[in-house]
Structures are given as C-alpha cells and as structure tokens.
Amino acid sequence: MTKHEYQVVARCTDPSHPGATTLIYTTHAASIQEATAKVQKLRIDKMTPDLYRITQVTQREPGCTCPDPGLGGKCTGEPWCAKVEEAAAASSVPE
C-alpha cells in the first residue's frame, strides 16, 4: 500500500478561545480519509471536544519540488503540486 504525505488543517470553532485559530499537521497515509482519521484520533480528539474541526486536507505528490509547503500546499512563489479535498475531509469527520 502506497503512503503519501498529507497536510491536515484544523480550525478553531470558538472565536473567543485564546489558543491557536489554525492547527496544521503533517502525516503519512494511504488516503485522504486515513490521513483525516489519524489526525482526528491522535491529535484533535485529545483536545477539548469540538474545539477544532478539520477543514482541509492536501496531498503532496511525490514529484513535487517544494521542500516545506505552507498552509494550503503552496511554497513561496511556487504552487505545491497539490490535490485538495476539502469536502472529503469535512464529510468523514463527525461534527
């Protein structure tokens, strides 16, 4: 089973919360759904319930030259050969 690198973005659901408004995780997984589930189980579920919600998952393609992608899978001045699947991530995570 081939694993790919994914960037998972979670946003805070409470505007008055003093913590970070956006969390970014990187994980290796076989699919967008697996990447979402891994971050949900290992990171987000250990925080205050329902405080963060995954809003975006970006797959890094193997041939991409960007060494360290930023939010949304972009390097400075260079697109990050990414496949963004916001709907898949949002629908696979219970609210």
XYZ file of N, CA and C in Angstrom:
285
model
N 0.856 -1.178 0.000
C 0.000 0.000 0.000
C 0.899 1.237 0.000
N 0.690 2.091 -0.965
C 1.484 3.313 -1.079
C 0.960 4.372 -0.121
N 1.883 4.977 0.604
C 1.511 6.069 1.510
C 1.993 7.380 0.913
N 1.213 8.417 1.115
C 1.546 9.751 0.643
C 1.624 10.692 1.837
N 2.252 11.828 1.632
C 2.315 12.837 2.683
C 1.099 13.746 2.547
N 0.436 13.992 3.659
C -0.746 14.857 3.683
C -0.557 15.969 4.699
N -1.100 17.119 4.365
C -1.153 18.239 5.294
C -2.617 18.374 5.712
N -2.865 18.336 7.022
C -4.225 18.393 7.555
C -4.365 19.693 8.339
N -5.364 20.487 7.973
C -5.600 21.777 8.605
C -6.880 21.698 9.434
N -6.778 22.120 10.693
C -7.941 22.177 11.580
C -8.107 23.618 12.063
N -9.334 24.080 12.109
C -9.616 25.441 12.553
C -10.436 25.409 13.839
N -10.177 26.400 14.678
C -10.884 26.523 15.947
C -12.338 26.900 15.688
N -13.252 26.263 16.403
C -14.678 26.544 16.224
C -15.199 27.617 17.179
N -14.351 28.048 18.129
C -14.758 29.043 19.124
C -13.903 30.302 18.977
N -14.450 31.377 18.398
C -13.665 32.597 18.169
C -13.127 33.234 19.446
N -13.729 32.939 20.588
C -13.266 33.543 21.839
C -12.167 32.718 22.516
N -11.846 31.558 21.968
C -10.811 30.696 22.559
C -9.437 31.357 22.412
N -8.643 31.394 23.493
C -7.360 32.102 23.441
C -6.238 31.345 22.708
N -6.471 30.089 22.322
C -5.436 29.300 21.645
C -5.340 29.626 20.165
N -4.615 28.790 19.448
C -4.398 28.976 18.009
C -5.711 28.873 17.244
N -5.851 29.690 16.223
C -7.051 29.625 15.389
C -6.929 28.545 14.326
N -5.681 28.193 13.957
C -5.440 27.173 12.936
C -4.332 26.238 13.398
N -4.559 24.943 13.247
C -3.547 23.936 13.537
C -3.216 23.222 12.236
N -1.936 22.938 11.997
C -1.512 22.253 10.783
C -0.701 21.024 11.183
N -1.107 19.871 10.683
C -0.411 18.620 10.954
C 0.035 18.007 9.639
N 1.139 17.265 9.678
C 1.604 16.507 8.522
C 1.611 15.044 8.912
N 1.090 14.189 8.041
C 1.047 12.760 8.317
C 1.225 11.979 7.025
N 1.611 10.733 7.148
C 1.706 9.833 6.004
C 0.542 8.850 6.094
N -0.151 8.679 4.971
C -1.320 7.815 4.948
C -1.558 7.322 3.525
N -2.420 6.310 3.410
C -2.741 5.731 2.105
C -3.863 6.484 1.394
N -4.619 7.309 2.141
C -5.736 8.038 1.534
C -6.044 9.291 2.355
N -6.858 10.145 1.772
C -7.298 11.357 2.465
C -8.083 10.981 3.717
N -8.935 9.963 3.590
C -9.745 9.538 4.726
C -8.866 9.012 5.868
N -7.817 8.251 5.514
C -6.925 7.728 6.542
C -6.145 8.858 7.223
N -5.677 9.821 6.431
C -4.955 10.968 6.998
C -5.853 11.739 7.960
N -7.089 11.957 7.556
C -8.050 12.665 8.395
C -8.297 11.908 9.701
N -8.515 10.609 9.590
C -8.789 9.797 10.773
C -7.593 9.767 11.721
N -6.375 9.659 11.174
C -5.181 9.626 12.024
C -5.037 10.903 12.830
N -5.178 12.049 12.178
C -5.037 13.328 12.879
C -6.174 13.506 13.877
N -7.368 13.125 13.477
C -8.516 13.244 14.384
C -8.277 12.420 15.650
N -7.876 11.170 15.480
C -7.708 10.263 16.616
C -6.497 10.615 17.476
N -5.374 10.894 16.842
C -4.133 11.085 17.590
C -3.951 12.495 18.136
N -4.584 13.478 17.555
C -4.363 14.864 17.975
C -5.630 15.569 18.444
N -6.587 15.696 17.560
C -7.744 16.547 17.837
C -8.647 15.957 18.919
N -8.818 14.637 18.934
C -9.682 14.022 19.948
C -9.116 14.155 21.360
N -7.841 14.466 21.490
C -7.226 14.629 22.808
C -7.373 16.046 23.354
N -7.939 16.934 22.555
C -8.150 18.321 22.982
C -9.568 18.463 23.532
N -9.927 19.681 23.862
C -11.297 19.967 24.289
C -12.255 19.513 23.190
N -13.282 18.728 23.518
C -14.199 18.220 22.496
C -14.806 19.334 21.637
N -14.787 19.106 20.338
C -15.388 20.001 19.343
C -14.730 21.377 19.253
N -13.553 21.559 19.844
C -12.890 22.860 19.778
C -12.260 23.105 18.405
N -11.750 22.047 17.768
C -11.151 22.171 16.436
C -11.853 21.230 15.470
N -11.982 21.678 14.229
C -12.630 20.896 13.175
C -11.712 20.875 11.963
N -11.490 19.697 11.400
C -10.660 19.590 10.197
C -11.400 20.227 9.033
N -10.724 21.143 8.356
C -11.354 21.869 7.252
C -10.685 21.624 5.909
N -9.464 21.106 5.913
C -8.769 20.929 4.639
C -7.719 19.829 4.766
N -7.610 19.015 3.721
C -6.563 18.001 3.629
C -5.924 18.145 2.260
N -4.597 18.262 2.235
C -3.874 18.456 0.985
C -2.871 17.323 0.820
N -2.879 16.696 -0.356
C -1.934 15.609 -0.632
C -0.721 16.157 -1.358
N 0.441 15.819 -0.868
C 1.676 16.201 -1.541
C 2.043 15.106 -2.527
N 2.160 15.462 -3.768
C 2.505 14.486 -4.792
C 3.994 14.183 -4.753
N 4.394 12.949 -5.062
C 5.793 12.538 -4.935
C 6.790 13.372 -5.744
N 6.407 13.864 -6.901
C 7.337 14.599 -7.738
C 7.467 16.070 -7.412
N 6.811 16.541 -6.376
C 6.834 17.957 -6.041
C 8.211 18.373 -5.519
N 8.662 19.566 -5.900
C 9.986 20.039 -5.502
C 9.964 20.949 -4.286
N 8.805 21.325 -3.825
C 8.696 22.220 -2.677
C 9.147 21.495 -1.412
N 10.194 21.952 -0.718
C 10.689 21.242 0.451
C 9.791 21.344 1.676
N 9.104 22.458 1.855
C 8.300 22.653 3.051
C 7.055 23.459 2.702
N 5.971 22.783 2.327
C 4.769 23.503 1.914
C 4.133 24.267 3.061
N 3.560 25.407 2.738
C 2.851 26.198 3.733
C 1.381 25.857 3.734
N 0.589 26.653 4.413
C -0.849 26.442 4.502
C -1.457 26.420 3.101
N -2.243 25.420 2.826
C -2.875 25.298 1.527
C -1.962 24.672 0.489
N -0.775 24.195 0.900
C 0.098 23.483 -0.009
C 0.862 24.347 -0.981
N 1.245 25.537 -0.601
C 1.974 26.407 -1.519
C 3.323 26.801 -0.947
N 4.313 26.842 -1.834
C 5.625 27.385 -1.471
C 5.627 28.856 -1.852
N 6.608 29.575 -1.379
C 6.706 30.976 -1.749
C 6.914 31.074 -3.254
N 5.942 31.613 -3.945
C 6.041 31.814 -5.389
C 5.938 30.543 -6.219
N 5.663 29.411 -5.606
C 5.594 28.156 -6.368
C 4.401 27.339 -5.911
N 3.530 26.925 -6.817
C 2.435 26.054 -6.398
C 2.980 24.707 -5.937
N 2.263 24.051 -5.088
C 2.730 22.821 -4.455
C 2.108 21.572 -5.034
N 1.993 21.389 -6.285
C 1.513 20.141 -6.898
C 0.518 19.423 -5.999
N -0.496 20.083 -5.542
C -1.369 19.509 -4.515
C -2.729 19.111 -5.050
N -3.347 18.180 -4.365
C -4.743 17.819 -4.604
C -5.486 18.160 -3.319
N -6.372 19.089 -3.371
C -7.096 19.500 -2.175
C -8.477 18.863 -2.180
N -8.809 18.241 -1.098
C -10.087 17.542 -0.977
C -10.808 18.008 0.281
N -11.253 19.251 0.295
C -11.926 19.781 1.474
C -13.203 19.013 1.805
N -13.997 18.707 0.806
C -15.273 18.052 1.058
C -15.079 16.655 1.638
N -14.089 15.921 1.148
C -13.833 14.569 1.659
C -13.446 14.615 3.132
N -12.602 15.560 3.495
C -12.176 15.670 4.892
C -13.339 16.076 5.781
N -14.104 17.041 5.349
C -15.204 17.539 6.169
C -16.279 16.476 6.353
N -16.546 15.687 5.313
C -17.628 14.721 5.417
C -17.237 13.469 6.209
N -15.938 13.187 6.314
C -15.542 11.973 7.012
C -15.312 12.185 8.503
N -15.408 13.410 8.959
C -15.174 13.706 10.372
C -16.500 14.089 11.014
N -16.901 13.398 12.065
C -18.161 13.765 12.726
C -18.058 15.129 13.383
N -19.149 15.865 13.328
C -19.135 17.209 13.907
C -19.547 17.177 15.356
